[in-house]
mmCIF file of N, CA and C in Angstrom:
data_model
loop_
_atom_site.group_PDB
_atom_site.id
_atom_site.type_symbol
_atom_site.label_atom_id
_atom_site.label_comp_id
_atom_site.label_asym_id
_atom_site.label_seq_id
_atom_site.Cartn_x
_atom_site.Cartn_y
_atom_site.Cartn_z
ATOM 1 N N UNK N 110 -11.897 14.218 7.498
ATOM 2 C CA UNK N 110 -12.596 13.433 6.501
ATOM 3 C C UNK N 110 -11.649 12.378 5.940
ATOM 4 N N UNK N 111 -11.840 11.047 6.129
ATOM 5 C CA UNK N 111 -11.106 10.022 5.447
ATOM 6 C C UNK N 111 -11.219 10.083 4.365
ATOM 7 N N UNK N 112 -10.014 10.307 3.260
ATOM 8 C CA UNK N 112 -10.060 10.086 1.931
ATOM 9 C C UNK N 112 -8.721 8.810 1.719
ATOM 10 N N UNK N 113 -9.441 8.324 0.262
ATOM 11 C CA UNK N 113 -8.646 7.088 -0.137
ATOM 12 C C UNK N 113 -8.513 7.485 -1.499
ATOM 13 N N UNK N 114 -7.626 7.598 -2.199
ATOM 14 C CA UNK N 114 -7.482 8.084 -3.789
ATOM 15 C C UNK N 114 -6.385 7.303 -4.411
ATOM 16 N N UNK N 115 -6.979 6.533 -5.674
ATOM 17 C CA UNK N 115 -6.201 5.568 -6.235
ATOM 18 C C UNK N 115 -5.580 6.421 -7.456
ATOM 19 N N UNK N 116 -4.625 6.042 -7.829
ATOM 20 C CA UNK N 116 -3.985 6.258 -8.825
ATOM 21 C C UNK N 116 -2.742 5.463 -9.698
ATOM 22 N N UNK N 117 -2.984 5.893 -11.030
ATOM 23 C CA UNK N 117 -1.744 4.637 -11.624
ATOM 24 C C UNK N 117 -2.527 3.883 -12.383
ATOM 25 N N UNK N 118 -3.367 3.968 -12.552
ATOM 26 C CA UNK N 118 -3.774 2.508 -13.676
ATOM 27 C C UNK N 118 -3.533 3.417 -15.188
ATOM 28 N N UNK N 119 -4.433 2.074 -16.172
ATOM 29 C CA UNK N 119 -3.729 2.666 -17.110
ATOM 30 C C UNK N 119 -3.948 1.076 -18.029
ATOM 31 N N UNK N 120 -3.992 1.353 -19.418
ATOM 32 C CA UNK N 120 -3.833 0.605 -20.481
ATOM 33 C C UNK N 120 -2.193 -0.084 -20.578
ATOM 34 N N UNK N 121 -2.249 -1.463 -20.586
ATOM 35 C CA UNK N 121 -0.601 -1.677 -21.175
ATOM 36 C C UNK N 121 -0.528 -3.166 -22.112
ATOM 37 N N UNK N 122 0.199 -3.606 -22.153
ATOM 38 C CA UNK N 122 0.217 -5.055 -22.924
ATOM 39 C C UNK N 122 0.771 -5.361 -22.241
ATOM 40 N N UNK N 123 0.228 -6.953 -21.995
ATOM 41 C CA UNK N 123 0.286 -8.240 -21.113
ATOM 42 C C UNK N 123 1.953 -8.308 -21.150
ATOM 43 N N UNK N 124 2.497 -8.643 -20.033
ATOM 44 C CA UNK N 124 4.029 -8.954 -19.574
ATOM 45 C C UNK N 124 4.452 -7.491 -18.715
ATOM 46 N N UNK N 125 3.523 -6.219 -19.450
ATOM 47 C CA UNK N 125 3.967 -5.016 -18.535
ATOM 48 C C UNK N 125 3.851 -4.683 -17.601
ATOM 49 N N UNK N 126 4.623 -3.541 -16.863
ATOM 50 C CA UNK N 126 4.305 -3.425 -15.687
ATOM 51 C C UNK N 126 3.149 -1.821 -15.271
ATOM 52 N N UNK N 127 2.530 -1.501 -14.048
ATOM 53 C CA UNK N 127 1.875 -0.718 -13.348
ATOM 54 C C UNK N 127 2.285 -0.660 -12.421
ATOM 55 N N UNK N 128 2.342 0.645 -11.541
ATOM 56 C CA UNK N 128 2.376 1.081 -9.980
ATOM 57 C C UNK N 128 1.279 1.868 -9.627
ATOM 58 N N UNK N 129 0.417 0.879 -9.166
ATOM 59 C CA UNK N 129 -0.918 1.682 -8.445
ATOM 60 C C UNK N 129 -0.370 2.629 -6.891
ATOM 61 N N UNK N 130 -0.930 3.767 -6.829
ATOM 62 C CA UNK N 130 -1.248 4.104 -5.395
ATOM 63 C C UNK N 130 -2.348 4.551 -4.909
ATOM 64 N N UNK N 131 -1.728 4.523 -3.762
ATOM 65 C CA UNK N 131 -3.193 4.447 -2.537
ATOM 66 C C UNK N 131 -2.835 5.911 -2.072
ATOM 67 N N UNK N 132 -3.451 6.801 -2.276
ATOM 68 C CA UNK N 132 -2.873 8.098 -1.179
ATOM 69 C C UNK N 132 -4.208 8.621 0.176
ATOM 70 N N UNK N 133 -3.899 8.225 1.063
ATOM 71 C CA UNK N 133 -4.316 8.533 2.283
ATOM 72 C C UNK N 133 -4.791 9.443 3.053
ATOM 73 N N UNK N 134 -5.492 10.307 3.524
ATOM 74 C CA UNK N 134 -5.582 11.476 4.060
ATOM 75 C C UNK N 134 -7.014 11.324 5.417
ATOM 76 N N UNK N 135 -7.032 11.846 6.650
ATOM 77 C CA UNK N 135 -8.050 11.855 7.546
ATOM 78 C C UNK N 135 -7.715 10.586 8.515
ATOM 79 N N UNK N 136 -7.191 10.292 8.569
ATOM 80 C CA UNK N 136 -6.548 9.682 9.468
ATOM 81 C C UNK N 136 -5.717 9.052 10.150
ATOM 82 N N UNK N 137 -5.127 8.881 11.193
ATOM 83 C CA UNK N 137 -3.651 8.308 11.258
ATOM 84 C C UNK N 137 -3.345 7.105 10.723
ATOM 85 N N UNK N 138 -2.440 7.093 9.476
ATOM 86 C CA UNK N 138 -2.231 6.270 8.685
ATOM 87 C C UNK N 138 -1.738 5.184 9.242
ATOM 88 N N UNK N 139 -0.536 4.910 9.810
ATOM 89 C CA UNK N 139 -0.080 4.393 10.593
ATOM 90 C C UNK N 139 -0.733 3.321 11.644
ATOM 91 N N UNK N 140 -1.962 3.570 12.289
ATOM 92 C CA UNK N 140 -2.320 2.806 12.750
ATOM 93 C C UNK N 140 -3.726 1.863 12.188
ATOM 94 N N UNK N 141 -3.663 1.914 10.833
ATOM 95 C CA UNK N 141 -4.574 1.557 10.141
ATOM 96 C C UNK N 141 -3.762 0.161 8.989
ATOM 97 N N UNK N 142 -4.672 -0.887 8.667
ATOM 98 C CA UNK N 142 -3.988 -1.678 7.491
ATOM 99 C C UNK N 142 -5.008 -1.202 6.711
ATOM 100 N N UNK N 143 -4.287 -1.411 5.154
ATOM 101 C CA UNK N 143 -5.387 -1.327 3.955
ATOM 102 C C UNK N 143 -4.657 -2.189 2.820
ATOM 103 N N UNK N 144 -5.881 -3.090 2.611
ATOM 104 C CA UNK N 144 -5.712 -3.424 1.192
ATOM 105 C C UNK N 144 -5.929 -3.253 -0.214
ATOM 106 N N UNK N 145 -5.592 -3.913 -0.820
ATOM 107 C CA UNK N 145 -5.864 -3.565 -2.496
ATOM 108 C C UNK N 145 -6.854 -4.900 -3.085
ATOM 109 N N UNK N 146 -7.880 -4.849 -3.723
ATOM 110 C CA UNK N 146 -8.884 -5.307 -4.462
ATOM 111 C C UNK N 146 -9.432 -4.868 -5.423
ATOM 112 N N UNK N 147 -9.649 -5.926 -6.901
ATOM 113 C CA UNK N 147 -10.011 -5.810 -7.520
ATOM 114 C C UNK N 147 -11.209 -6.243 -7.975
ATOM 115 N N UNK N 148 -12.121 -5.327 -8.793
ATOM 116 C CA UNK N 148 -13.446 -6.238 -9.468
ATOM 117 C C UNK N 148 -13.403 -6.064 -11.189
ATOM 118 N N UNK N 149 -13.688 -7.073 -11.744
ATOM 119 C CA UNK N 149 -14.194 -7.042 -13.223
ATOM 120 C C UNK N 149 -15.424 -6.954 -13.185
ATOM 121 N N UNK N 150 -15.621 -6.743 -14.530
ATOM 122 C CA UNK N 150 -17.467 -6.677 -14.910
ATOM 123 C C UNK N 150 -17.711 -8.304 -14.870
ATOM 124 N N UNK N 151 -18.990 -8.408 -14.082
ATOM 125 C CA UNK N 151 -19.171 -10.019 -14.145
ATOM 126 C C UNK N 151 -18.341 -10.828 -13.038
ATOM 127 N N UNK N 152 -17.787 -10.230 -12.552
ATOM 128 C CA UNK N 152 -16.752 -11.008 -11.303
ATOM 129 C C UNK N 152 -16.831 -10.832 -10.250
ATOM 130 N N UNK N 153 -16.686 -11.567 -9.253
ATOM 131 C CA UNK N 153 -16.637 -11.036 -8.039
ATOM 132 C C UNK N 153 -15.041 -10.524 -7.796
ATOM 133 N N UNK N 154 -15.832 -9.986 -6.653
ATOM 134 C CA UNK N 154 -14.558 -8.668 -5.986
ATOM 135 C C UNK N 154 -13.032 -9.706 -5.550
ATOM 136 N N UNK N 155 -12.400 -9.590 -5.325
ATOM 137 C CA UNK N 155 -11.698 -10.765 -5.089
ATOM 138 C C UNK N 155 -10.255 -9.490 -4.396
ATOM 139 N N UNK N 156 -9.309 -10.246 -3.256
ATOM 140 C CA UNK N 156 -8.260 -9.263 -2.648
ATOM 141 C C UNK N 156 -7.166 -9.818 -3.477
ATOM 142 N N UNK N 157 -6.355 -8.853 -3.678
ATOM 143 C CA UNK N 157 -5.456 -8.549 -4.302
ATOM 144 C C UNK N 157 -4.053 -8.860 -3.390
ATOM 145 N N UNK N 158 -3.807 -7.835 -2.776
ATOM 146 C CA UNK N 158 -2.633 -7.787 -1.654
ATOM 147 C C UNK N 158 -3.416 -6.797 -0.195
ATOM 148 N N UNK N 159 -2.356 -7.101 0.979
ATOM 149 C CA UNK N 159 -2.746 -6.080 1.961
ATOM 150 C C UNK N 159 -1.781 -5.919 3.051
ATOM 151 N N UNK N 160 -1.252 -4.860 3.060
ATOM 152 C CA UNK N 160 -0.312 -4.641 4.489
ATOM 153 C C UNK N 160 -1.024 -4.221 5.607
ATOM 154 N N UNK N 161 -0.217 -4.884 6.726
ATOM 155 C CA UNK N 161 -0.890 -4.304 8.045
ATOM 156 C C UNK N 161 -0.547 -3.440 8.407
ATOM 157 N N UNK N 162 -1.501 -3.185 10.114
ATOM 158 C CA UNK N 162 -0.781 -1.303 10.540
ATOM 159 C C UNK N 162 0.872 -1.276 10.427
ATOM 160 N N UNK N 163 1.204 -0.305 10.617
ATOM 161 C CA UNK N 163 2.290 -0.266 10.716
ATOM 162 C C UNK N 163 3.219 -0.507 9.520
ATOM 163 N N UNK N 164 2.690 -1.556 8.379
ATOM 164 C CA UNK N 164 3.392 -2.222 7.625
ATOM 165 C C UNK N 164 4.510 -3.868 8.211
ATOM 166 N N UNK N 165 3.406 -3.741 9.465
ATOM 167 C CA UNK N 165 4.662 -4.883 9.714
ATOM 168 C C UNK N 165 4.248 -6.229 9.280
ATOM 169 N N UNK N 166 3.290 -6.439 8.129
ATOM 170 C CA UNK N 166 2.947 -7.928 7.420
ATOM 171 C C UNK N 166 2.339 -7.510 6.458
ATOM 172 N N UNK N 167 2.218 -8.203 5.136
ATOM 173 C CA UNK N 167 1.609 -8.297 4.135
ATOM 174 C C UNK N 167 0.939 -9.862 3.665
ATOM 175 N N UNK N 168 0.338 -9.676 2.585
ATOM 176 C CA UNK N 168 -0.276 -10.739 2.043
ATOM 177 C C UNK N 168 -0.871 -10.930 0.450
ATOM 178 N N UNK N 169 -0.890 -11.721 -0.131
ATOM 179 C CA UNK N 169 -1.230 -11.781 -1.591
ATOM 180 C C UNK N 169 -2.009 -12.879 -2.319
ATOM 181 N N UNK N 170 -2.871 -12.935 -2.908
ATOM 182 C CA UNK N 170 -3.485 -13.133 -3.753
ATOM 183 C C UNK N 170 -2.793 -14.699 -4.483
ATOM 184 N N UNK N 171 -2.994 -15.811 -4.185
ATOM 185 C CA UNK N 171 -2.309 -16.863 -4.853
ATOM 186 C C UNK N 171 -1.484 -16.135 -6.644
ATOM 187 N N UNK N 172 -2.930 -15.919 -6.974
ATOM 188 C CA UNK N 172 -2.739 -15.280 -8.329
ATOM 189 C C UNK N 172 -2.116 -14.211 -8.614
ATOM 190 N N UNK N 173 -1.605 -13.707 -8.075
ATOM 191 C CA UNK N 173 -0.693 -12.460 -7.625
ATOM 192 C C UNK N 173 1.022 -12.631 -7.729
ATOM 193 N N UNK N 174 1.144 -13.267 -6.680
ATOM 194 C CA UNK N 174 2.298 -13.892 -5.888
ATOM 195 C C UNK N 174 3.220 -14.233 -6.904
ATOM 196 N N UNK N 175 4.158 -13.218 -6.527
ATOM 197 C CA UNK N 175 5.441 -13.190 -7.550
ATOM 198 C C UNK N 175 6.064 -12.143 -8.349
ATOM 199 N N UNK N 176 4.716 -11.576 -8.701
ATOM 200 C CA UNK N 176 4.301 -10.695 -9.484
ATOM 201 C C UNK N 176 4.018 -9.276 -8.748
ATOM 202 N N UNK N 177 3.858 -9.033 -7.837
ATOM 203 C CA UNK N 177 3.255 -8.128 -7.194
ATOM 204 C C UNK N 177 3.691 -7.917 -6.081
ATOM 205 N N UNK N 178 3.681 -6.337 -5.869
ATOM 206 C CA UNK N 178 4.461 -6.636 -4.524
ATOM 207 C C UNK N 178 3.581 -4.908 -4.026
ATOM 208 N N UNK N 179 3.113 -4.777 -2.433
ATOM 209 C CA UNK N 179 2.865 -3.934 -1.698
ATOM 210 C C UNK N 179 3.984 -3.481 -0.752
ATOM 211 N N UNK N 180 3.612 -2.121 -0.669
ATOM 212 C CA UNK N 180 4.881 -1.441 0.238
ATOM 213 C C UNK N 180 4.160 0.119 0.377
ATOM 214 N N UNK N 181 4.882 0.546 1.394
ATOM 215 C CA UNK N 181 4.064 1.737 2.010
ATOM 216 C C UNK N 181 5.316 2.876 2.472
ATOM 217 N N UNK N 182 4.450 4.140 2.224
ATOM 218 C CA UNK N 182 5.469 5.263 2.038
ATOM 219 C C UNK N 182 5.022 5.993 3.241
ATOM 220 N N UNK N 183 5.433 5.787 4.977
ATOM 221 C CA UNK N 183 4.604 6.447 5.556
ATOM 222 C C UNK N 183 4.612 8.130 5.659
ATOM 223 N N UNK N 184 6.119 8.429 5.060
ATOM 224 C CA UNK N 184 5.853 9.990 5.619
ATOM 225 C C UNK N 184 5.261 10.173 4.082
ATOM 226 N N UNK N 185 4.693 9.949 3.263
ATOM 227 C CA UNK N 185 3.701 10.389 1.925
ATOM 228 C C UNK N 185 2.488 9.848 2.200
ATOM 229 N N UNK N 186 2.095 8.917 3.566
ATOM 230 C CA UNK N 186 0.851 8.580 3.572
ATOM 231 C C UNK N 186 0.546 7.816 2.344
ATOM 232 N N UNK N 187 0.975 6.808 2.134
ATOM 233 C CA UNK N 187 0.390 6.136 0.249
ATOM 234 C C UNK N 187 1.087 5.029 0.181
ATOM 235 N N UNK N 188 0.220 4.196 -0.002
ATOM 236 C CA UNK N 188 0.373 2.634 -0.326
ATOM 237 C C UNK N 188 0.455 2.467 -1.485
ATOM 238 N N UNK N 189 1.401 1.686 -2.338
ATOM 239 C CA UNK N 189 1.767 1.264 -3.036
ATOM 240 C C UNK N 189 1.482 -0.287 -3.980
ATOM 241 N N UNK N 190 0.820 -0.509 -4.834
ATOM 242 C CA UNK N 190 0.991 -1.704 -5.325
ATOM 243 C C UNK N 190 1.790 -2.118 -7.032
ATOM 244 N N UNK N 191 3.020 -2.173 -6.341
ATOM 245 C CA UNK N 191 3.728 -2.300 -7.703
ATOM 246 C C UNK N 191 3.165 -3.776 -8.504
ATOM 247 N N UNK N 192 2.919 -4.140 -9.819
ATOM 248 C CA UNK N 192 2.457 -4.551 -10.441
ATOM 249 C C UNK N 192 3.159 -4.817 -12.090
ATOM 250 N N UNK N 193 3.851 -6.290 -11.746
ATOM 251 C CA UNK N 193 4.685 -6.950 -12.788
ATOM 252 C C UNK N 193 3.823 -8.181 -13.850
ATOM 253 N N UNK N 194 4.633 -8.138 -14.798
ATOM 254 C CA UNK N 194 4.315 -9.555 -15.492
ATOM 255 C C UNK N 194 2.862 -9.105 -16.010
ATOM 256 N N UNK N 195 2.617 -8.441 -15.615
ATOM 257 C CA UNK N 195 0.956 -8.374 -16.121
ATOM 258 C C UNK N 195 0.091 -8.956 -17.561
ATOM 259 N N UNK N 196 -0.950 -9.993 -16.332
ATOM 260 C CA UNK N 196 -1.699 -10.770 -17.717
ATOM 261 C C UNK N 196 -3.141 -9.709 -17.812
ATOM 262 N N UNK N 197 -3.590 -10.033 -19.469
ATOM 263 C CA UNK N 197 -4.880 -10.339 -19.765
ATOM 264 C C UNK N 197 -5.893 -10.304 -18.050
ATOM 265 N N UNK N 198 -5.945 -11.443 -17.173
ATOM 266 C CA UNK N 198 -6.530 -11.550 -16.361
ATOM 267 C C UNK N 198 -6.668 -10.663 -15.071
ATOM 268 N N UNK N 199 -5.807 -10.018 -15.116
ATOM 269 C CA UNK N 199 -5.049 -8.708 -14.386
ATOM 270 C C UNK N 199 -6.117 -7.596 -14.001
ATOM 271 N N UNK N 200 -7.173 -7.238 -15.795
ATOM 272 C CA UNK N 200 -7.615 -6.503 -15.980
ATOM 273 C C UNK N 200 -9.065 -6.418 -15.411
ATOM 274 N N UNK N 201 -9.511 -4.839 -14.588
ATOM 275 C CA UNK N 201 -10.133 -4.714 -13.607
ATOM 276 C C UNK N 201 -10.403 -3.435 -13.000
ATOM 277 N N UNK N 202 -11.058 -2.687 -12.622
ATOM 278 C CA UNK N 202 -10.844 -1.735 -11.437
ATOM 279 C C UNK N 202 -10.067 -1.740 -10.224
ATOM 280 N N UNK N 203 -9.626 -1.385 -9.728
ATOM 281 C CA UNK N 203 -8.219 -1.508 -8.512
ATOM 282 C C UNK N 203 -8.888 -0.744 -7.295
ATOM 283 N N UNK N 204 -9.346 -1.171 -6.273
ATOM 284 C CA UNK N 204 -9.756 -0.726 -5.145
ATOM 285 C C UNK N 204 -9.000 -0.459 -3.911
ATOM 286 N N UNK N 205 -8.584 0.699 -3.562
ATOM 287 C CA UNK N 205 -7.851 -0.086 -2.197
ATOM 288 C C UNK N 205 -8.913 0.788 -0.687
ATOM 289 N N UNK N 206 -8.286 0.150 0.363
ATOM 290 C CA UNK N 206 -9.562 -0.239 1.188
ATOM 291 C C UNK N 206 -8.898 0.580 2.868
ATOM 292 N N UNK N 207 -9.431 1.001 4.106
ATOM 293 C CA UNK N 207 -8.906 0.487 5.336
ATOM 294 C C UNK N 207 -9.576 -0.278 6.083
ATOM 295 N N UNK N 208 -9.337 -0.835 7.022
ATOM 296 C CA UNK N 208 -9.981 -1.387 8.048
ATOM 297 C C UNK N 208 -9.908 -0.776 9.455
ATOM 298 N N UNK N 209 -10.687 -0.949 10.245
ATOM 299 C CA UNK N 209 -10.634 0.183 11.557
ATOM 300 C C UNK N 209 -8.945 -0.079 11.728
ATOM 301 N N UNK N 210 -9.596 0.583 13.260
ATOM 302 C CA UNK N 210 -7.964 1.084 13.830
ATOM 303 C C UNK N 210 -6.863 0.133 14.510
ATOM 304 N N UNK N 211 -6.236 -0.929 14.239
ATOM 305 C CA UNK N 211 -5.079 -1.572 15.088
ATOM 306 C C UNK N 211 -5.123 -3.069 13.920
ATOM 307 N N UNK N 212 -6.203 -3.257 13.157
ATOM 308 C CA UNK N 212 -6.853 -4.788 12.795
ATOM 309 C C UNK N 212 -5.876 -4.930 11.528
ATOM 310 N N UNK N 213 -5.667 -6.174 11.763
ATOM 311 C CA UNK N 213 -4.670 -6.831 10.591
ATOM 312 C C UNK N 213 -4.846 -6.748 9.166
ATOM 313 N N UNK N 214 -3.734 -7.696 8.403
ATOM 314 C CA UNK N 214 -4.024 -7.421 7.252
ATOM 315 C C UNK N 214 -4.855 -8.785 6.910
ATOM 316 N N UNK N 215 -5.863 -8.235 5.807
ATOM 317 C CA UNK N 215 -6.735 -9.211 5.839
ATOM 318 C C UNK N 215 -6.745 -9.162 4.172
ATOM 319 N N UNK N 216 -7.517 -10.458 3.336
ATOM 320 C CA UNK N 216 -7.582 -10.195 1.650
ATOM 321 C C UNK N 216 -9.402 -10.724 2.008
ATOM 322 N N UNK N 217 -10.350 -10.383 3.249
ATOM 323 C CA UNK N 217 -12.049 -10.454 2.907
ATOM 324 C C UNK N 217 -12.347 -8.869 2.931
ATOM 325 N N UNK N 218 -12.808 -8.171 1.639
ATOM 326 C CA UNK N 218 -13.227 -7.171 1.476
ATOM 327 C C UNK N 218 -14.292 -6.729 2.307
ATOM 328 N N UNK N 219 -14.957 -8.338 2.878
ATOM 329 C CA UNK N 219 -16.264 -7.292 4.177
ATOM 330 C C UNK N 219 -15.496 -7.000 5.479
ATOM 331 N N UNK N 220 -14.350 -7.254 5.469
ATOM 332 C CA UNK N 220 -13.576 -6.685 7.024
ATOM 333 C C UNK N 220 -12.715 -4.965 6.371
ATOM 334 N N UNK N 221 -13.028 -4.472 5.577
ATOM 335 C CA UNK N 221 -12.823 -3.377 5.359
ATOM 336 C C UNK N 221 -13.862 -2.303 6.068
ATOM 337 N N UNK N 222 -13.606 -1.202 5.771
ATOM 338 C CA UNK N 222 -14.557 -0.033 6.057
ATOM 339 C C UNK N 222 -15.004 1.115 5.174
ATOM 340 N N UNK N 223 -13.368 1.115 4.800
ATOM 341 C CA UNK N 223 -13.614 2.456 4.024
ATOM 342 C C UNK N 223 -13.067 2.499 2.603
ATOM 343 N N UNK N 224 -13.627 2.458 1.288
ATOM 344 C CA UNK N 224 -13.553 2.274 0.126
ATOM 345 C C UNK N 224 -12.837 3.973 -0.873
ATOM 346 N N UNK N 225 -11.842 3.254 -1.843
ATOM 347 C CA UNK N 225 -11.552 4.285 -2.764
ATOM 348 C C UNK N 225 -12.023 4.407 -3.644
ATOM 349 N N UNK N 226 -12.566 5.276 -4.868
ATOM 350 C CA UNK N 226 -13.190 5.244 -6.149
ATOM 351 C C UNK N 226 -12.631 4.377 -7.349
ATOM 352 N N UNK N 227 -11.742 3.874 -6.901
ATOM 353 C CA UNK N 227 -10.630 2.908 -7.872
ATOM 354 C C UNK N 227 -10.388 3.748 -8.932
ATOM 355 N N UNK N 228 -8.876 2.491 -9.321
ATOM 356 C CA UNK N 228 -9.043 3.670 -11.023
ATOM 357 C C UNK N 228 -8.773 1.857 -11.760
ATOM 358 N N UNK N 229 -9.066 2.090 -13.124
ATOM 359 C CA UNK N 229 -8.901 0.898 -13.919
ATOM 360 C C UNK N 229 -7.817 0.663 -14.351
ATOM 361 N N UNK N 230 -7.284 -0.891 -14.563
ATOM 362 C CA UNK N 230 -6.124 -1.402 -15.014
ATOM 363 C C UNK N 230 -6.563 -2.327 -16.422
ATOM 364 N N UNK N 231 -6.325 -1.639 -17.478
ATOM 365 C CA UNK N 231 -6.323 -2.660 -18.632
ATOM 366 C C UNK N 231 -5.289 -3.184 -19.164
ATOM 367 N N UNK N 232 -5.056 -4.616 -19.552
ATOM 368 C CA UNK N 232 -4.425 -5.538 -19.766
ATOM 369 C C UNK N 232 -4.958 -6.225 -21.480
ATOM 370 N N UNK N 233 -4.115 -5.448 -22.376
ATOM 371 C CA UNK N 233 -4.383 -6.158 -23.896
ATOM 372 C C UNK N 233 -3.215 -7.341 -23.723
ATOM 373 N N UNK N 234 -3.976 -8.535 -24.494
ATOM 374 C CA UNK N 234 -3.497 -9.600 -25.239
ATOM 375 C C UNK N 234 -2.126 -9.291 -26.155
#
């Protein structure tokens, strides 16, 4: 059974930091990419960051970039999205995602497959 389980969010004030994870289970991790996406109420879904299989590429979010950084723990199975500087705008549910088996890293949420329950990231002023 593929499971995807987020964890790490959390209330903080703007400039702080979060470490979301992704923890993995049901399938070979390794040959899978997954990204991270977020939605607000009222917003569209929009990608965040995403490493490929293997971990051998990543990618980010204009709005991101700098600030954020993905990395992957393969013998813990769990993706990582460390999470700096954090604004106000930040704030969201945190999704992370896979895509079948060998396919790159991508930031369009319809080239995913398989969805986590997210957990929320709030960001006070």
């Amino acid at each position: 059974e593929v499971q995807l389980v987020e964890s790490g969010g959390g209330l903080v004030q703007a400039g702080g930091s979060l470490r979301l994870s992704c923890a993995a289970s049901g399938f070979t991790f390794d040959d899978y990419a997954i990204g991270w996406f977020r939605q607000a109420p009222g917003k569209e879904r929009e990608g965040v960051s995403c490493i490929g299989n293997s971990g051998g590429s990543t990618a980010y979010a204009d709005s991101v970039k700098g600030r954020f950084t993905i990395s992957s723990d393969k013998a813990k199975n769990t993706v990582y999205l460390q999470m700096n500087s954090l604004k106000p705008e930040d704030t969201a549910v945190y999704y992370c995602a896979k895509r079948e088996k060998y396919y790159g890293c991508s930031l369009y949420g319809s080239r995913y497959t398989y969805w986590g329950q997210g957990t929320q990231v709030t960001v006070s002023s």
